[in-house]
Amino acid sequence: DRNYQIDKPNRVLRVAVLGDSYTAAFQVPIEKSFLRVAEKRLQTCLPAAEKFGDIQFMNFGVNGYGTAQELLMFRHRVSQFDPDIVLLALLTGNDLADNHPKLSQRVNVPYYTYINDELVLRNEFREDISFRLITSDLAKLGFQIMGKSRVIQVIFKGKYAFTDRFLRS
């Protein structure tokens, strides 16, 4: 997306959009993402143009995020930008199931539970050995190396394809 200053300029309408890979929209050129299309259309709307000098659609989409992670993103990052509107882009194909560990096949992610009229963060996954391994300094170094080596990426892609095809069926 773009870099935005934290302090909102005068006469700017900020729309923060939270979501997963559909919001992140890495699959399409940035100017064709639904955020940029909506931003352009709203800027050409006469009442909006008269009231606000600029309209900013801020992309806070992250691949693989569920609504618990999106709430954490809002609390820890998005709110500091003082958005006027916050949109949650929800995909019914996976986002609803991602809200409960028994409905989702995802591990190592936070969940919220509603207890005594309050949302309570469930992040026991942080104690799991698999999470501690993938977040270790050694694993982070490995991810950096893998991000720069096409050969290693191909090897891992092949490993995952083999595992999915022959070991999980």
N, CA and C of each residue as an Amber inpcrd file, in Angstrom:
protein
   507
   0.8550000  -1.1740000   0.0000000   0.0000000   0.0000000   0.0000000
   0.8970000   1.2320000   0.0000000   0.5240000   2.2170000   0.6990000
   1.2930000   3.4660000   0.7720000   1.7780000   3.6870000   2.2020000
   2.6910000   4.6330000   2.3470000   3.0760000   5.0800000   3.6760000
   2.2050000   6.2740000   4.0410000   1.7000000   6.2760000   5.2630000
   0.8530000   7.3600000   5.7410000   1.4770000   7.9460000   6.9980000
   1.3710000   9.2450000   7.1470000   1.8090000   9.8400000   8.4030000
   0.7740000   9.5220000   9.4640000   1.2300000   9.3280000  10.6730000
   0.3130000   8.9590000  11.7520000  -0.6720000  10.0850000  12.0360000
  -0.1850000  11.3130000  12.1170000  -1.0800000  12.4370000  12.3580000
  -1.8950000  12.7190000  11.0990000  -3.1990000  12.6720000  11.2530000
  -4.0840000  12.8640000  10.1030000  -4.0910000  14.3350000   9.6930000
  -3.8050000  14.6080000   8.4050000  -3.8630000  16.0000000   7.9310000
  -5.2950000  16.5360000   7.9830000  -5.4290000  17.8520000   7.9800000
  -6.7490000  18.4810000   7.9380000  -7.4560000  18.1350000   6.6400000
  -8.7640000  18.0920000   6.7060000  -9.6320000  17.8420000   5.5460000
  -9.3040000  16.5290000   4.8320000  -9.0360000  15.4900000   5.6270000
  -8.7870000  14.1600000   5.0820000  -9.7520000  13.1820000   5.7460000
 -10.3980000  12.3770000   4.9260000 -11.2400000  11.2940000   5.4210000
 -10.4140000  10.0220000   5.3400000 -10.2090000   9.3840000   6.4740000
  -9.4320000   8.1500000   6.5080000 -10.3560000   6.9590000   6.6930000
 -10.1960000   6.0000000   5.7870000 -10.9410000   4.7540000   5.8480000
  -9.9120000   3.6390000   6.0190000  -9.9080000   2.9900000   7.1740000
  -9.0030000   1.8710000   7.4310000  -9.7350000   0.5880000   7.0830000
  -9.1030000  -0.2560000   6.2770000  -9.7170000  -1.5170000   5.8680000
  -8.8800000  -2.6660000   6.4150000  -9.5190000  -3.4880000   7.2370000
  -8.8860000  -4.6710000   7.8210000  -9.3750000  -5.8950000   7.0780000
  -8.5160000  -6.8720000   6.9040000  -8.9210000  -8.0940000   6.2260000
  -7.7480000  -9.0320000   6.0330000  -7.9970000 -10.0510000   5.2150000
  -6.9610000 -11.0470000   4.9510000  -6.3680000 -10.8430000   3.5670000
  -6.0290000 -11.9160000   2.8820000  -5.3480000 -11.8000000   1.5860000
  -6.2040000 -11.0960000   0.5310000  -7.5110000 -11.1910000   0.6280000
  -8.3560000 -10.4980000  -0.3430000  -8.2130000  -8.9880000  -0.1960000
  -8.0570000  -8.5320000   1.0290000  -7.8440000  -7.1060000   1.2680000
  -6.4200000  -6.7100000   0.9010000  -5.4530000  -7.5280000   1.2860000
  -4.0510000  -7.2400000   0.9560000  -3.8800000  -7.1230000  -0.5570000
  -4.5870000  -7.9720000  -1.3010000  -4.6920000  -7.8920000  -2.7710000
  -3.3450000  -7.9190000  -3.4940000  -2.4550000  -8.7920000  -3.0350000
  -1.1640000  -8.9140000  -3.7060000  -1.2940000  -9.5040000  -5.1130000
  -2.4450000 -10.1060000  -5.4160000  -2.6510000 -10.7720000  -6.6980000
  -2.9000000  -9.8050000  -7.8500000  -3.2090000  -8.5590000  -7.5390000
  -3.5540000  -7.5810000  -8.5780000  -2.6880000  -6.3350000  -8.4270000
  -2.5270000  -5.5760000  -9.5160000  -1.8180000  -4.2920000  -9.3780000
  -2.5450000  -3.4180000  -8.3600000  -1.7870000  -2.6860000  -7.5770000
  -2.3630000  -1.9100000  -6.4700000  -3.4860000  -0.9800000  -6.9280000
  -3.3530000  -0.3840000  -8.1140000  -4.3930000   0.5480000  -8.5710000
  -5.6960000  -0.1610000  -8.9260000  -5.6550000  -1.5060000  -9.0510000
  -6.8760000  -2.2580000  -9.3520000  -7.4630000  -2.9400000  -8.1220000
  -6.8320000  -2.7540000  -6.9670000  -7.3830000  -3.3440000  -5.7450000
  -8.7030000  -2.6420000  -5.4110000  -9.5720000  -3.3370000  -4.6970000
 -10.8850000  -2.7380000  -4.4130000 -10.7510000  -1.4790000  -3.5670000
  -9.6870000  -1.3750000  -2.7770000  -9.4930000  -0.1590000  -1.9840000
  -9.2050000   1.0410000  -2.8660000  -8.3030000   0.8870000  -3.8320000
  -7.9550000   2.0060000  -4.7200000  -9.1490000   2.3860000  -5.6040000
  -9.9090000   1.3950000  -6.0690000 -11.0890000   1.6770000  -6.8960000
 -12.1210000   2.4490000  -6.0630000 -12.3730000   2.0050000  -4.8450000
 -13.3370000   2.6950000  -3.9730000 -12.8500000   4.0990000  -3.6360000
 -11.5650000   4.2340000  -3.3720000 -10.9960000   5.5460000  -3.0460000
 -11.1790000   6.5240000  -4.2020000 -10.8720000   6.0820000  -5.4220000
 -11.0260000   6.9590000  -6.6040000 -12.4790000   7.3480000  -6.8100000
 -13.3720000   6.3730000  -6.6840000 -14.7890000   6.6700000  -6.9060000
 -15.3280000   7.6360000  -5.8650000 -14.9160000   7.4720000  -4.6290000
 -15.3860000   8.3730000  -3.5810000 -14.8110000   9.7730000  -3.7710000
 -13.5900000   9.8770000  -4.2620000 -12.9830000  11.1870000  -4.5010000
 -13.6920000  11.9500000  -5.6250000 -14.3330000  11.2210000  -6.5320000
 -15.0510000  11.8870000  -7.6120000 -16.5010000  12.2060000  -7.2440000
 -16.9010000  11.7900000  -6.0580000 -18.2450000  12.0850000  -5.5680000
 -18.2610000  13.5350000  -5.0800000 -19.0730000  14.3690000  -5.6820000
 -19.0580000  15.8030000  -5.4050000 -19.2280000  16.1570000  -3.9290000
 -20.2280000  15.6170000  -3.1980000 -20.3460000  15.9780000  -1.7820000
 -19.0970000  15.5980000  -0.9780000 -18.5120000  14.4410000  -1.2700000
 -17.2990000  14.0220000  -0.5490000 -16.1400000  14.9390000  -0.8900000
 -16.0210000  15.2920000  -2.1620000 -14.9230000  16.1690000  -2.5900000
 -15.0400000  17.5530000  -1.9530000 -16.2680000  18.0370000  -1.7940000
 -16.4580000  19.3550000  -1.1860000 -16.1530000  19.3400000   0.3110000
 -16.5210000  18.2420000   0.9770000 -16.3430000  18.1800000   2.4240000
 -14.9060000  17.8510000   2.8160000 -14.2660000  16.9630000   2.0620000
 -12.9060000  16.5260000   2.3840000 -11.9880000  16.8730000   1.2290000
 -10.8080000  17.3640000   1.5320000  -9.8460000  17.6470000   0.4800000
  -9.2600000  16.3710000  -0.0950000  -9.1780000  15.3310000   0.7420000
  -8.5770000  14.0780000   0.3040000  -9.2610000  12.9240000   1.0240000
  -9.2610000  11.7830000   0.3890000  -9.8150000  10.5720000   0.9790000
  -8.7360000   9.5050000   0.8900000  -8.4390000   8.8790000   2.0200000
  -7.4000000   7.8550000   2.0680000  -8.0020000   6.5260000   2.5090000
  -7.9070000   5.5300000   1.6460000  -8.2580000   4.1690000   2.0200000
  -6.9600000   3.4820000   2.4190000  -6.8430000   3.1490000   3.6790000
  -5.6120000   2.5800000   4.2220000  -5.7500000   1.0600000   4.3080000
  -4.8350000   0.3610000   3.6710000  -4.9050000  -1.0950000   3.5750000
  -4.1620000  -1.7500000   4.7380000  -4.9250000  -2.4190000   5.6070000
  -4.3430000  -3.1700000   6.7060000  -4.6230000  -4.6600000   6.5420000
  -4.7260000  -5.1220000   5.2970000  -4.9380000  -6.5360000   5.0230000
  -3.6460000  -7.3140000   5.1760000  -3.7440000  -8.5050000   5.7840000
  -2.5920000  -9.3790000   5.9690000  -2.9960000 -10.8050000   5.5880000
  -2.2190000 -11.4160000   4.7210000  -2.5050000 -12.7960000   4.3020000
  -2.6680000 -13.7080000   5.5130000  -3.7490000 -14.4790000   5.5070000
  -3.9590000 -15.4730000   6.5410000  -4.5720000 -14.9660000   7.8330000
  -4.8250000 -13.6730000   7.9540000  -5.3840000 -13.1600000   9.1960000
  -6.8580000 -13.5150000   9.3240000  -7.2590000 -13.8150000  10.5460000
  -8.6530000 -13.9850000  10.8960000  -9.1100000 -12.7710000  11.6900000
 -10.3510000 -12.7650000  12.1100000 -10.8800000 -11.5740000  12.7650000
 -10.2330000 -11.3030000  14.1230000  -9.7580000 -12.3280000  14.8300000
  -9.0690000 -12.0800000  16.1030000  -7.7870000 -11.2970000  15.8500000
  -7.0320000 -11.7010000  14.8300000  -5.8020000 -10.9840000  14.5090000
  -6.1030000  -9.5840000  13.9860000  -7.2060000  -9.4470000  13.2740000
  -7.5820000  -8.1360000  12.7540000  -7.9790000  -7.1870000  13.8970000
  -8.6360000  -7.7240000  14.9160000  -8.9480000  -6.8980000  16.0850000
  -7.6630000  -6.4570000  16.7930000  -6.7270000  -7.3720000  16.9210000
  -5.4370000  -7.0120000  17.5180000  -4.7220000  -5.9630000  16.6710000
  -4.7810000  -6.1260000  15.3410000  -4.1840000  -5.1360000  14.4350000
  -4.8240000  -3.7720000  14.6560000  -6.1490000  -3.7380000  14.7750000
  -6.8210000  -2.4650000  15.0070000  -6.3420000  -1.8230000  16.3100000
  -6.3270000  -2.6020000  17.3720000  -5.9640000  -2.0580000  18.6830000
  -4.5160000  -1.5700000  18.7380000  -3.6080000  -2.2910000  18.0810000
  -2.1810000  -1.9840000  18.2230000  -1.6020000  -1.1010000  17.1210000
  -2.2390000  -1.0490000  15.9480000  -1.6530000  -0.2800000  14.8470000
  -2.6280000   0.7100000  14.2070000  -3.8010000   0.2150000  13.8540000
  -4.7360000   1.0270000  13.0780000  -5.2190000   2.2450000  13.8510000
  -5.5650000   2.0630000  15.1050000  -6.1660000   3.1610000  15.8820000
  -5.2580000   4.3890000  15.9660000  -3.9520000   4.2050000  15.9220000
  -3.0390000   5.3530000  16.0100000  -3.1550000   6.2910000  14.8030000
  -3.7250000   5.7990000  13.6840000  -3.9030000   6.6290000  12.4930000
  -5.2050000   7.4250000  12.5270000  -5.9950000   7.2470000  13.5940000
  -7.2320000   7.9940000  13.7960000  -8.1790000   7.9010000  12.5930000
  -8.5460000   6.6690000  12.1920000  -9.4500000   6.5490000  11.0440000
 -10.8460000   7.0600000  11.3550000 -11.4940000   7.6300000  10.3480000
 -12.8770000   8.0770000  10.4940000 -13.8460000   6.9190000  10.3210000
 -13.4630000   5.9730000   9.4850000 -14.2780000   4.7950000   9.1990000
 -13.3560000   3.5820000   9.2480000 -13.8400000   2.4890000   9.8350000
 -13.1000000   1.2300000   9.8280000 -13.9920000   0.1890000   9.1670000
 -13.4680000  -0.4320000   8.1240000 -14.1910000  -1.4860000   7.4180000
 -13.5100000  -2.8160000   7.6900000 -14.3090000  -3.8390000   7.9510000
 -13.7900000  -5.1870000   8.0990000 -14.2290000  -5.9680000   6.8770000
 -13.2690000  -6.3380000   6.0490000 -13.5680000  -7.1490000   4.8620000
 -13.6020000  -8.6040000   5.3160000 -14.7540000  -9.2080000   5.2120000
 -14.9680000 -10.5530000   5.7400000 -15.2830000 -11.5000000   4.6010000
 -14.5740000 -12.6150000   4.5500000 -14.8280000 -13.6490000   3.5550000
 -15.5010000 -14.8210000   4.2620000 -16.7200000 -15.1220000   3.8960000
 -17.4600000 -16.1750000   4.5980000 -16.8420000 -17.5540000   4.3750000
 -16.0270000 -17.7010000   3.3540000 -15.4070000 -18.9900000   3.0680000
 -14.4830000 -19.4880000   4.1640000 -13.8160000 -18.5800000   4.8690000
 -12.9240000 -19.0390000   5.9240000 -12.9490000 -18.1700000   7.1810000
 -13.3400000 -16.9270000   7.0820000 -13.2320000 -16.0280000   8.2290000
 -14.1720000 -16.3970000   9.3700000 -15.3290000 -16.9390000   9.0770000
 -16.2380000 -17.3290000  10.1580000 -15.6760000 -18.5180000  10.9290000
 -15.1560000 -19.5150000  10.2110000 -14.5720000 -20.6810000  10.8750000
 -13.3100000 -20.3110000  11.6480000 -12.5840000 -19.3020000  11.1790000
 -11.3440000 -18.8980000  11.8450000 -11.5750000 -18.2950000  13.2250000
 -12.8340000 -18.1340000  13.6140000 -13.1270000 -17.5510000  14.9210000
 -13.2210000 -18.5730000  16.0490000 -13.0720000 -19.8460000  15.7180000
 -13.1570000 -20.8600000  16.7650000 -12.2080000 -22.0090000  16.4330000
 -11.3970000 -22.4140000  17.3970000 -10.4050000 -23.4590000  17.1050000
 -11.0120000 -24.7930000  16.6810000 -12.2340000 -25.0940000  17.0950000
 -12.8500000 -26.3620000  16.6940000 -13.4090000 -26.3090000  15.2720000
 -13.6400000 -25.1070000  14.7530000 -14.1550000 -24.9690000  13.3900000
 -13.0400000 -24.7930000  12.3760000 -11.9040000 -24.3280000  12.8290000
 -10.7950000 -24.0110000  11.9410000  -9.7190000 -25.0810000  12.0280000
  -8.9990000 -25.2340000  10.9390000  -7.8600000 -26.1510000  10.9450000
  -6.5670000 -25.3970000  11.2490000  -6.6850000 -24.1210000  11.5190000
  -5.5010000 -23.3080000  11.7770000  -5.0440000 -23.4850000  13.2180000
  -3.7590000 -23.5790000  13.3750000  -3.1710000 -23.6360000  14.7080000
  -2.2430000 -22.4310000  14.8280000  -1.7980000 -22.1780000  16.0060000
  -0.8610000 -21.0820000  16.2410000  -1.4350000 -19.7130000  15.9130000
  -2.7090000 -19.5250000  16.1870000  -3.3310000 -18.2170000  16.0110000
  -4.1710000 -17.8980000  17.2540000  -4.3550000 -16.6170000  17.5430000
  -5.1740000 -16.2530000  18.7080000  -6.6660000 -16.3960000  18.4020000
  -7.4240000 -16.5970000  19.4510000  -8.8770000 -16.6180000  19.3790000
  -9.4020000 -15.7730000  20.5320000 -10.6260000 -15.3300000  20.3960000
 -11.2960000 -14.6480000  21.4970000 -12.4460000 -15.5130000  21.9810000
 -12.6900000 -15.4440000  23.2730000 -13.8260000 -16.1140000  23.8850000
 -14.6470000 -15.0450000  24.5990000 -15.9500000 -15.1960000  24.5520000
 -16.8460000 -14.2460000  25.1990000 -17.1530000 -14.7800000  26.6000000
 -16.6340000 -14.1200000  27.6300000 -16.8180000 -14.5460000  29.0200000
 -17.2840000 -13.3440000  29.8410000 -18.3910000 -13.5160000  30.5460000
 -18.9280000 -12.4550000  31.4190000 -19.0410000 -11.1130000  30.6950000
 -19.6890000 -11.1300000  29.5450000 -19.9080000  -9.9070000  28.7540000
 -18.6120000  -9.2360000  28.3060000 -17.5810000 -10.0020000  28.1060000
 -16.2900000  -9.4300000  27.7380000 -15.5440000 -10.3660000  26.7810000
 -14.8680000  -9.7950000  25.7910000 -14.0100000 -10.5850000  24.9180000
 -12.6900000 -10.8590000  25.6270000 -12.3330000 -12.1180000  25.7130000
 -11.0880000 -12.5140000  26.3790000 -10.1840000 -13.1680000  25.3380000
  -8.9720000 -12.6510000  25.2300000  -8.0040000 -13.1770000  24.2630000
  -7.5000000 -14.5290000  24.7260000  -7.5720000 -15.5010000  23.8200000
  -7.0470000 -16.8450000  24.0720000  -5.8050000 -16.9940000  23.2120000
  -4.6590000 -16.9780000  23.8350000  -3.4300000 -17.1270000  23.0570000
  -2.5210000 -18.1950000  23.6570000  -3.1300000 -19.2840000  24.0990000
  -2.3610000 -20.3990000  24.6440000  -1.4050000 -20.9840000  23.6120000
  -1.6910000 -20.7580000  22.3340000  -0.8370000 -21.2970000  21.2740000
   0.6110000 -20.8580000  21.4310000   0.8350000 -19.7310000  22.1050000
   2.2070000 -19.2270000  22.2840000   3.0680000 -20.1780000  23.1070000
   2.4220000 -21.0250000  23.9080000   3.1640000 -21.9820000  24.7350000
   3.4550000 -23.2760000  23.9850000   2.8100000 -23.4890000  22.8570000
   3.0030000 -24.7090000  22.0780000   4.4070000 -24.7340000  21.4800000
   5.0270000 -25.8910000  21.4990000   6.4020000 -26.0180000  21.0100000
   6.5080000 -25.6560000  19.5250000   5.4900000 -25.9790000  18.7290000
   5.5680000 -25.6710000  17.2920000   5.5830000 -24.1600000  17.0630000
   4.8310000 -23.4080000  17.8710000   4.8450000 -21.9490000  17.7360000
   6.1910000 -21.3900000  18.1830000   6.7090000 -21.8930000  19.2770000
   7.9980000 -21.3970000  19.7600000   9.1030000 -21.6840000  18.7540000
   9.0070000 -22.8140000  18.0660000  10.0270000 -23.1340000  17.0620000
   9.9550000 -22.1930000  15.8620000   8.7440000 -21.9450000  15.3430000
   8.6470000 -21.1070000  14.1390000   8.8770000 -19.6310000  14.4210000
   8.8570000 -19.2320000  15.6970000   9.1230000 -17.8320000  16.0350000
  10.5080000 -17.6390000  16.6540000  11.3140000 -18.6990000  16.6510000
  12.6650000 -18.5930000  17.2090000  13.5570000 -17.7650000  16.2810000
  14.6570000 -17.2900000  16.8140000  15.6080000 -16.5180000  16.0090000
  16.1470000 -17.3420000  14.8480000  16.3880000 -18.6240000  15.0930000
  16.9010000 -19.4960000  14.0340000  15.8750000 -19.6290000  12.9020000
  14.5930000 -19.7890000  13.2520000  13.5500000 -19.8890000  12.2290000
  13.4200000 -18.5810000  11.4610000  13.5110000 -17.4520000  12.1590000
  13.4370000 -16.1500000  11.4860000  14.5740000 -15.9950000  10.4840000
  15.7710000 -16.4430000  10.8580000  16.9030000 -16.4110000   9.9370000
  16.6290000 -17.2990000   8.7280000  16.0760000 -18.4740000   8.9830000
  15.7220000 -19.3880000   7.8950000  14.7070000 -18.7740000   6.9410000
  13.7000000 -18.0940000   7.4770000  12.6920000 -17.4380000   6.6240000
  13.3180000 -16.3230000   5.7920000  14.2700000 -15.5930000   6.3800000
  14.9600000 -14.5440000   5.6160000  15.7630000 -15.1480000   4.4690000
  16.4620000 -16.2340000   4.7430000  17.2480000 -16.9010000   3.6920000
  16.3170000 -17.4510000   2.6200000  15.2290000 -18.0880000   3.0440000
  14.2800000 -18.6480000   2.0840000  13.6540000 -17.5590000   1.2220000
  13.4270000 -16.3880000   1.8100000  12.8440000 -15.2780000   1.0570000
  13.7540000 -14.7610000  -0.0370000  15.0340000 -15.0650000   0.0540000
  15.9890000 -14.5690000  -0.9350000  16.4940000 -15.6490000  -1.8880000
  16.1310000 -16.9050000  -1.6500000  16.6420000 -18.0010000  -2.4690000
  15.5160000 -18.7420000  -3.1750000  15.4810000 -18.6300000  -4.4920000
  14.4570000 -19.3360000  -5.2750000  14.6450000 -20.8490000  -5.1900000
  15.8780000 -21.3140000  -5.1050000  16.1380000 -22.7490000  -5.0190000
  15.5070000 -23.3130000  -3.7470000  15.7330000 -22.6500000  -2.6260000
  15.1550000 -23.1130000  -1.3590000  13.6270000 -23.0260000  -1.4020000
  13.0780000 -21.9940000  -2.0250000  11.6240000 -21.8660000  -2.1420000
  11.0370000 -23.0290000  -2.9360000  11.7020000 -23.4120000  -4.0150000
  11.2250000 -24.5340000  -4.8430000  11.2810000 -25.8320000  -4.0410000
  12.3540000 -26.0230000  -3.2810000  12.4760000 -27.2330000  -2.4630000
  11.3290000 -27.3120000  -1.4520000  11.0460000 -26.2250000  -0.7590000
   9.9600000 -26.2270000   0.2220000   8.6060000 -26.3960000  -0.4520000
   8.3990000 -25.7710000  -1.5880000   7.1310000 -25.9280000  -2.3230000
   6.9250000 -27.3970000  -2.6860000   7.9890000 -28.0440000  -3.1550000
   7.9110000 -29.4620000  -3.4900000   7.6310000 -30.3210000  -2.2710000
   8.2560000 -29.9970000  -1.1570000   8.0360000 -30.7440000   0.0890000
   6.5760000 -30.6540000   0.5140000   6.0100000 -29.4280000   0.4830000
   4.6110000 -29.2620000   0.8780000   3.6640000 -29.9650000  -0.0980000
   3.9640000 -29.9030000  -1.3780000   3.1230000 -30.5780000  -2.3710000
   3.1650000 -32.0890000  -2.1500000   4.3470000 -32.6300000  -1.8940000
   4.4910000 -34.0650000  -1.6370000   3.7160000 -34.4640000  -0.3870000
   3.8720000 -33.6870000   0.6860000   3.1830000 -33.9710000   1.9420000
   1.6740000 -33.9640000   1.7420000   1.1500000 -32.9390000   1.0630000
  -0.2910000 -32.8430000   0.8260000  -0.7900000 -33.9980000  -0.0300000
  -0.0220000 -34.3880000  -1.0070000  -0.4640000 -35.4170000  -1.9680000
  -0.4010000 -36.8180000  -1.4050000   0.7040000 -37.1440000  -0.7250000
   0.9230000 -38.5350000  -0.3590000   0.7990000 -38.8350000   1.1290000
   1.0600000 -37.8810000   1.9730000   1.0680000 -38.1970000   3.4020000
  -0.2120000 -37.7900000   4.1200000  -0.9810000 -36.8760000   3.5820000
  -2.2090000 -36.4350000   4.2600000  -3.4630000 -37.0840000   3.7010000
  -3.3490000 -37.8240000   2.6140000  -4.5610000 -38.4130000   2.0440000
  -4.9190000 -39.7340000   2.6440000
